[in-house]
Short mmCIF file of N, CA, C and O in Angstrom, two decimals:
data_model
loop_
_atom_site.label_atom_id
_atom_site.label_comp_id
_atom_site.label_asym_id
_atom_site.label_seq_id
_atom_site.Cartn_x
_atom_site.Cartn_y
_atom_site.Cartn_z
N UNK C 1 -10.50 -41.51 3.12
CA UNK C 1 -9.58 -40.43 2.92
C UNK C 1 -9.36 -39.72 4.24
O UNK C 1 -10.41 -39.34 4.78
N UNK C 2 -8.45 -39.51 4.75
CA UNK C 2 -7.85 -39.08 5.66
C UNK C 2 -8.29 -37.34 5.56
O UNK C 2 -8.29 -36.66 4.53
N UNK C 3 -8.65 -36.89 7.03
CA UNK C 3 -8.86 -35.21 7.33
C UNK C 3 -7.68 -34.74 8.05
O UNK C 3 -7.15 -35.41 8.94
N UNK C 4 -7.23 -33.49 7.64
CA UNK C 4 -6.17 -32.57 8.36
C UNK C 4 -7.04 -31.94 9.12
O UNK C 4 -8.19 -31.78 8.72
N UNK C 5 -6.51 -31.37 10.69
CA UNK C 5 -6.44 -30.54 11.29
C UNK C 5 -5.38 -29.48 11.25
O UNK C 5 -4.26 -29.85 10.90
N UNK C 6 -5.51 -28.55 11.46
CA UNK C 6 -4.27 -27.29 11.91
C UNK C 6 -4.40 -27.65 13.68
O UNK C 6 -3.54 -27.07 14.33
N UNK C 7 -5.46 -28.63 14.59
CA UNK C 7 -4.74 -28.21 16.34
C UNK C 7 -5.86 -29.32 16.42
O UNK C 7 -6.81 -29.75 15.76
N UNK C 8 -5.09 -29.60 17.85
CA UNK C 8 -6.58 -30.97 18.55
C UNK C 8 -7.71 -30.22 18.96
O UNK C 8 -7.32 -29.28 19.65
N UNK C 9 -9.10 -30.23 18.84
CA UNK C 9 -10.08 -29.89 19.88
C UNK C 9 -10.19 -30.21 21.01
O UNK C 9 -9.31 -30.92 21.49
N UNK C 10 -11.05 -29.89 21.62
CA UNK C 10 -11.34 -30.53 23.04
C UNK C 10 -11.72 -32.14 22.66
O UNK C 10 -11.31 -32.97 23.47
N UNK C 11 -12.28 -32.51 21.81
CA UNK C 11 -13.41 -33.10 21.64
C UNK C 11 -11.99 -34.55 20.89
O UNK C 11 -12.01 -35.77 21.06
N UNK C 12 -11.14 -33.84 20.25
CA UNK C 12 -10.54 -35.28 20.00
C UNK C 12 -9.46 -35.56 21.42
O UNK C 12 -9.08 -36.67 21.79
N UNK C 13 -9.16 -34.42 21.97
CA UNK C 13 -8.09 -35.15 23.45
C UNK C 13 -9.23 -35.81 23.86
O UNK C 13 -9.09 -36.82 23.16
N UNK C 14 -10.13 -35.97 24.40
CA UNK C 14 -11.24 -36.72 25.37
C UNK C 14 -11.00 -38.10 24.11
O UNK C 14 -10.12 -38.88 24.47
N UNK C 15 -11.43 -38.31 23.23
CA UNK C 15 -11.33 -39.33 22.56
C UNK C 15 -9.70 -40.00 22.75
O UNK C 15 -9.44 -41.01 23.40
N UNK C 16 -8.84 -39.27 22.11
CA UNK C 16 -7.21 -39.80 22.39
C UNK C 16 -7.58 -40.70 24.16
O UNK C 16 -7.58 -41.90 24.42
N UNK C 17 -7.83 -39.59 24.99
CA UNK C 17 -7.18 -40.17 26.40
C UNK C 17 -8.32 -41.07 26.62
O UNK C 17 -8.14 -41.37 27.80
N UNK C 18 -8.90 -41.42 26.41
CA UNK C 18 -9.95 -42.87 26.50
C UNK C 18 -9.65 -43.95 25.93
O UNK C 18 -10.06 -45.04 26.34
N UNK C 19 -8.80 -43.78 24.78
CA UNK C 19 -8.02 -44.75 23.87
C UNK C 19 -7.06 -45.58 25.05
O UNK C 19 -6.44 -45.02 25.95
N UNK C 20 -7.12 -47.23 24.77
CA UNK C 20 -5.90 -47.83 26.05
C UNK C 20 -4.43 -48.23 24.91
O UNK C 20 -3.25 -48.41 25.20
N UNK C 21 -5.05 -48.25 23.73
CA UNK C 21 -4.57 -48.43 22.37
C UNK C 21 -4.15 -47.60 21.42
O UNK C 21 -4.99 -46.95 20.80
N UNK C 22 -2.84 -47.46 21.15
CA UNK C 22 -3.03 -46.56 20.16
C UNK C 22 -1.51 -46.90 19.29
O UNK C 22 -0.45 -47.12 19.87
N UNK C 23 -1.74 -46.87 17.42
CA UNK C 23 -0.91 -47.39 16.92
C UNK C 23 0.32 -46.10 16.09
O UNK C 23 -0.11 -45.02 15.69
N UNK C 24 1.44 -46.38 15.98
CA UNK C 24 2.66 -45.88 15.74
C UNK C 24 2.73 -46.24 14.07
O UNK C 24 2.65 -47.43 13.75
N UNK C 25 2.84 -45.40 13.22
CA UNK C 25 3.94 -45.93 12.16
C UNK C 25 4.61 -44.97 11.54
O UNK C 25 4.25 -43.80 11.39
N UNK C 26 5.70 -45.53 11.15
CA UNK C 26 7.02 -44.85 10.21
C UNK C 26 7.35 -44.95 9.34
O UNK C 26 6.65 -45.86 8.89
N UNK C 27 8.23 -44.55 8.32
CA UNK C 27 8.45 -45.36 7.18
C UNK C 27 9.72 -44.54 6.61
O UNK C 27 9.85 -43.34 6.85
N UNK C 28 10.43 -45.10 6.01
CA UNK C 28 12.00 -44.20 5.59
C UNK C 28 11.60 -43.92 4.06
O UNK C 28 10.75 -44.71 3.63
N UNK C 29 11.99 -43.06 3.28
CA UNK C 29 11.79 -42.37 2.16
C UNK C 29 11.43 -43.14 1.13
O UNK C 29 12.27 -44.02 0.92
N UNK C 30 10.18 -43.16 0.12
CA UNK C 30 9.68 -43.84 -0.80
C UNK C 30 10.45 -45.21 -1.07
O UNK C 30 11.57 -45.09 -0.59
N UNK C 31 10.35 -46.01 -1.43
CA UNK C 31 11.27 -47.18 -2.06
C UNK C 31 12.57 -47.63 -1.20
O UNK C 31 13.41 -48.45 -1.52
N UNK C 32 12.49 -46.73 0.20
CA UNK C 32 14.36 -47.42 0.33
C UNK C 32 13.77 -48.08 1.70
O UNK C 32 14.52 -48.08 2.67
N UNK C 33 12.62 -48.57 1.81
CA UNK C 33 12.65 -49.54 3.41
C UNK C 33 11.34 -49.83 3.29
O UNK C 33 10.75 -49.58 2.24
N UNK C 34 10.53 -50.58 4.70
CA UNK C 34 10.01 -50.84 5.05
C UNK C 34 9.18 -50.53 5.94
O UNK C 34 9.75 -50.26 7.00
N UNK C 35 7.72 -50.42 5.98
CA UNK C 35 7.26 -49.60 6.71
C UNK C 35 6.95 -50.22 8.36
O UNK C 35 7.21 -51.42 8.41
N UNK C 36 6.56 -49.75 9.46
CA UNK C 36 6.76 -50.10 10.90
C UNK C 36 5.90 -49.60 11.19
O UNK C 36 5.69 -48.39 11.07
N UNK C 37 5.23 -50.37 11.61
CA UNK C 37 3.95 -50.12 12.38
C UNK C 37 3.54 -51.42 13.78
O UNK C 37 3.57 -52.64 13.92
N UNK C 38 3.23 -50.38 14.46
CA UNK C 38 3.53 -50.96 16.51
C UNK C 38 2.52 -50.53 16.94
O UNK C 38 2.27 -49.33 16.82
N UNK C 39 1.44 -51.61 17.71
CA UNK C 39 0.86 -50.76 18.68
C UNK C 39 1.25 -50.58 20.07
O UNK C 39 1.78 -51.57 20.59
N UNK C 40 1.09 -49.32 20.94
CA UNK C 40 1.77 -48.91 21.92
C UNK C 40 0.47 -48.81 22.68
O UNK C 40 -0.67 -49.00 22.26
N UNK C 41 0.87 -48.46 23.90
CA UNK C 41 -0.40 -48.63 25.34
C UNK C 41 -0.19 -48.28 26.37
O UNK C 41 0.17 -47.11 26.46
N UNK C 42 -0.28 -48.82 27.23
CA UNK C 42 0.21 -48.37 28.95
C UNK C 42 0.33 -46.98 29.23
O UNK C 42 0.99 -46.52 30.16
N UNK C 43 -0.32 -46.32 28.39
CA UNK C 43 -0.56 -44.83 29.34
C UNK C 43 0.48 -44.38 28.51
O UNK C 43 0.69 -43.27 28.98
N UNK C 44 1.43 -44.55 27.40
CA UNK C 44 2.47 -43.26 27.49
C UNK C 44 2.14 -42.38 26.61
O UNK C 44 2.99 -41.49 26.53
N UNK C 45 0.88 -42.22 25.62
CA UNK C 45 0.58 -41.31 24.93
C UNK C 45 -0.26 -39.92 25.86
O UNK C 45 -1.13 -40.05 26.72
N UNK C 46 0.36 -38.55 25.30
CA UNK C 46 0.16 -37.31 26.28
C UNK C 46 0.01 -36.70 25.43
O UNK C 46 0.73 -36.96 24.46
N UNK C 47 -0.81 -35.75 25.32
CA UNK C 47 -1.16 -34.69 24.76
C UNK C 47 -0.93 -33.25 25.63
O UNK C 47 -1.64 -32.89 26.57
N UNK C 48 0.31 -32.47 25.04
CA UNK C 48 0.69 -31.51 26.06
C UNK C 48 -0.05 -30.20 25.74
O UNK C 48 -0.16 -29.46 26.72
N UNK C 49 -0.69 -29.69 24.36
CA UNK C 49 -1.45 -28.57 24.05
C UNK C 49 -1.69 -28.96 22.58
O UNK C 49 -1.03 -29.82 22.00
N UNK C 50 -2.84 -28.15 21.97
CA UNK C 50 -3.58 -28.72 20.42
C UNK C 50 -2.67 -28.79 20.14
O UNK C 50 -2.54 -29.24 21.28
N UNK C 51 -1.44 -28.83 19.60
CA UNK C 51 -0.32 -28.60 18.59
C UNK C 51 0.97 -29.76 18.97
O UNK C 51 1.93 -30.15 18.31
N UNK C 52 0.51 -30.06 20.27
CA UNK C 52 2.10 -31.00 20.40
C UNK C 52 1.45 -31.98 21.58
O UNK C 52 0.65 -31.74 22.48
N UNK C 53 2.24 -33.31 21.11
CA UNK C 53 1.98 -34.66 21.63
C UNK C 53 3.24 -34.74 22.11
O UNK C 53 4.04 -33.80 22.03
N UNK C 54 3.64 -36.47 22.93
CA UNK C 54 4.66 -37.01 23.35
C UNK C 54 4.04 -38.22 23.52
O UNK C 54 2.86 -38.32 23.86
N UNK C 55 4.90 -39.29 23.29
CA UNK C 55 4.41 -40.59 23.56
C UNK C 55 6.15 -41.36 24.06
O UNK C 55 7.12 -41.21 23.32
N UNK C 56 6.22 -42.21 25.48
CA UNK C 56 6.88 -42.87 25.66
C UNK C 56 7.78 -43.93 24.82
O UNK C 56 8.05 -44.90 25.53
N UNK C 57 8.33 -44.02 23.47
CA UNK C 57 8.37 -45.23 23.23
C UNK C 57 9.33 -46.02 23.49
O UNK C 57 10.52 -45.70 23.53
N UNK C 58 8.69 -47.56 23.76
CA UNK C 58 9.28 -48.31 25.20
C UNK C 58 9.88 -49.49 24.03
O UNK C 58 9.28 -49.95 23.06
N UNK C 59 10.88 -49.71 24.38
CA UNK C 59 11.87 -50.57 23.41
C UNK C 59 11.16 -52.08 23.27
O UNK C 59 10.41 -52.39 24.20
N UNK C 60 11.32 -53.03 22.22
CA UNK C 60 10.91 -54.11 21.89
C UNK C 60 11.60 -54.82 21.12
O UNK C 60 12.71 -55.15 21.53
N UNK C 61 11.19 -55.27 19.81
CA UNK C 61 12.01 -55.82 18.88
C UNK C 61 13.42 -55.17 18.09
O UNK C 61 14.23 -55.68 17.31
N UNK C 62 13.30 -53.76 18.68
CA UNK C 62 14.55 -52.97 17.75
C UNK C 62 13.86 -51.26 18.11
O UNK C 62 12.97 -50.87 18.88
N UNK C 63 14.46 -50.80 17.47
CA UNK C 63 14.56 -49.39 17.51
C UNK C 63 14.07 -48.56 16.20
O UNK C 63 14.65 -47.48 16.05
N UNK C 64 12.96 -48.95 15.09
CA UNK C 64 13.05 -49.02 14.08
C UNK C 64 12.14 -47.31 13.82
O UNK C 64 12.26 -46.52 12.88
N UNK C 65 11.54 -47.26 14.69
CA UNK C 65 10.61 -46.04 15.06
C UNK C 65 11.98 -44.76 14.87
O UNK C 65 12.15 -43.90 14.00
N UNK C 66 12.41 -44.95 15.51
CA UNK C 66 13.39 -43.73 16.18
C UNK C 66 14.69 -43.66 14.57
O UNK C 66 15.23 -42.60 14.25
N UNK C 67 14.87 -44.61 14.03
CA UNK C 67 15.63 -45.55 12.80
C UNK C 67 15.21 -44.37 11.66
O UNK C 67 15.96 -43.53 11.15
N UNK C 68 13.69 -44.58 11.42
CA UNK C 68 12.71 -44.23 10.38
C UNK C 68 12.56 -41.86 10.63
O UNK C 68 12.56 -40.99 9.75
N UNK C 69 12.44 -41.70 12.31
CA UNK C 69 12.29 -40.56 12.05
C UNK C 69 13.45 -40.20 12.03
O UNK C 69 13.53 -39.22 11.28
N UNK C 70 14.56 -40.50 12.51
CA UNK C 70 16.26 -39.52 12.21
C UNK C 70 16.61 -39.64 10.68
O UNK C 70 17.58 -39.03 10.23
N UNK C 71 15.82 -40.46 9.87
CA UNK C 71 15.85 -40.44 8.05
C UNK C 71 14.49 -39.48 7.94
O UNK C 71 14.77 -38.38 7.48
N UNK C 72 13.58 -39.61 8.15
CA UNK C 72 12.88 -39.21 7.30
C UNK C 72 11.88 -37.78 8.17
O UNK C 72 11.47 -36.75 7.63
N UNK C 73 11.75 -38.14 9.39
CA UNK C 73 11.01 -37.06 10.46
C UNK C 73 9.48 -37.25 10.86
O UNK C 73 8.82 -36.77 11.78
N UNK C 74 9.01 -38.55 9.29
CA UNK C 74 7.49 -38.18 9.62
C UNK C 74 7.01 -39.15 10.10
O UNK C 74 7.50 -40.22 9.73
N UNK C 75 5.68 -39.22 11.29
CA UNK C 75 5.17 -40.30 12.06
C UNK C 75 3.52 -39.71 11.98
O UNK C 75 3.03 -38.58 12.06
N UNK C 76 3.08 -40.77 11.83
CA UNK C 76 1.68 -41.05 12.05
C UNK C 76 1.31 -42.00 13.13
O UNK C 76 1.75 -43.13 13.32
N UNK C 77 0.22 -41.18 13.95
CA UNK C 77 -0.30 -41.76 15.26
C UNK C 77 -1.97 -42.37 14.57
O UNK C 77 -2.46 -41.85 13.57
N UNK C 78 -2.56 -43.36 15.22
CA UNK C 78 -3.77 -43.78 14.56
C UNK C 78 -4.40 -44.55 15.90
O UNK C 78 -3.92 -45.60 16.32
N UNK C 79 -5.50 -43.90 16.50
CA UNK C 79 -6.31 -44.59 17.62
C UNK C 79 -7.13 -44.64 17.12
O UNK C 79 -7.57 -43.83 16.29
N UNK C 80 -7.78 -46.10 17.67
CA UNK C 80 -8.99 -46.59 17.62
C UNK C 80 -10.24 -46.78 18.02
O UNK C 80 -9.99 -47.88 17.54
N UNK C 81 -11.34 -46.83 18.42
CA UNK C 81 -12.37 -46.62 19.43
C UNK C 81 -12.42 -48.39 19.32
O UNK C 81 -12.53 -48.93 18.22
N UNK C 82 -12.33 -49.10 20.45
CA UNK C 82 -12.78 -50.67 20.98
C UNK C 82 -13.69 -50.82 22.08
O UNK C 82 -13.71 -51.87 22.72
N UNK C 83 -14.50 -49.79 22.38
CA UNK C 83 -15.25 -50.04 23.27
C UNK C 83 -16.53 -50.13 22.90
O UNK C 83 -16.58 -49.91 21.69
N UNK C 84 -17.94 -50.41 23.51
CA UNK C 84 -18.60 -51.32 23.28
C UNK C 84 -19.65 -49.68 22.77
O UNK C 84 -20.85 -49.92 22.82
N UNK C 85 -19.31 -48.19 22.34
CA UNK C 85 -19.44 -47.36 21.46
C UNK C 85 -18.95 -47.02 20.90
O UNK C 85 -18.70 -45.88 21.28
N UNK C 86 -18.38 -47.26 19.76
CA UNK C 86 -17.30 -47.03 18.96
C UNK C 86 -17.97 -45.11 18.28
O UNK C 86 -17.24 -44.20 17.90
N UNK C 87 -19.57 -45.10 18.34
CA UNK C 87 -19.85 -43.75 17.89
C UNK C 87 -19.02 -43.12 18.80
O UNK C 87 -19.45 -42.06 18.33
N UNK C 88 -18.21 -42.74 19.68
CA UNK C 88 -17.73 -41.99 20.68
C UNK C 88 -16.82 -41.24 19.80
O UNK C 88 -16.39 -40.20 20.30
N UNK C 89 -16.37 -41.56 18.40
CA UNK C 89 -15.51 -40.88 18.14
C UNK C 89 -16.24 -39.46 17.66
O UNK C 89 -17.42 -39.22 17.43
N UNK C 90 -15.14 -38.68 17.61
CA UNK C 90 -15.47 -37.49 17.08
C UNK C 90 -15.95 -37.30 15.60
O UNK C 90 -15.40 -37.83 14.63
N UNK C 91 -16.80 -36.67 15.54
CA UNK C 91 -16.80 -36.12 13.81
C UNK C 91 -16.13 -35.47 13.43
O UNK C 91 -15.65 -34.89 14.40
N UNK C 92 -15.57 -35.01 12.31
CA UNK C 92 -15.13 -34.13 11.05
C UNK C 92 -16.16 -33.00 11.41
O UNK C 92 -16.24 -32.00 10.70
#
């Protein structure tokens, strides 16, 4: 089950910016599409203050990201820990 925050800590940016990986998905309103999910990399995920992100996204098979939020608005970001401590992540 998934935890809300109201802002990032210190403690999850240090986790985010250690991430080389980190995955994108979208999805357009219940029943009318398909959901999209991409993983993205090369540095363009930024964290500008607890409350607001930016991530580069760099064109590929289509535009389906950008498709999904001008319908619907909502995006979920999801990083992973792959390094050889995966405890590194933060707790709840």
């Amino acid at each position: 089950m998934a935890t809300f925050f109201d802002a990032l800590t210190d403690k999850y940016v240090d986790f985010i910016r250690q991430q080389h990986v980190f995955f994108v998905a979208t999805a357009t309103a219940a029943g009318q599409g398909r959901v999209n999910l991409s993983p993205k990399g090369m540095d363009t995920f930024q964290v500008l203050d607890p409350n607001t992100v930016a991530y580069l996204d760099m064109s590929g098979s289509g535009n389906e990201t950008s498709a999904h939020l001008q319908n619907d608005g909502r995006i979920t970001f999801m990083f992973c820990s792959f390094g050889p401590a995966p405890a590194c992540a933060p707790q709840a």
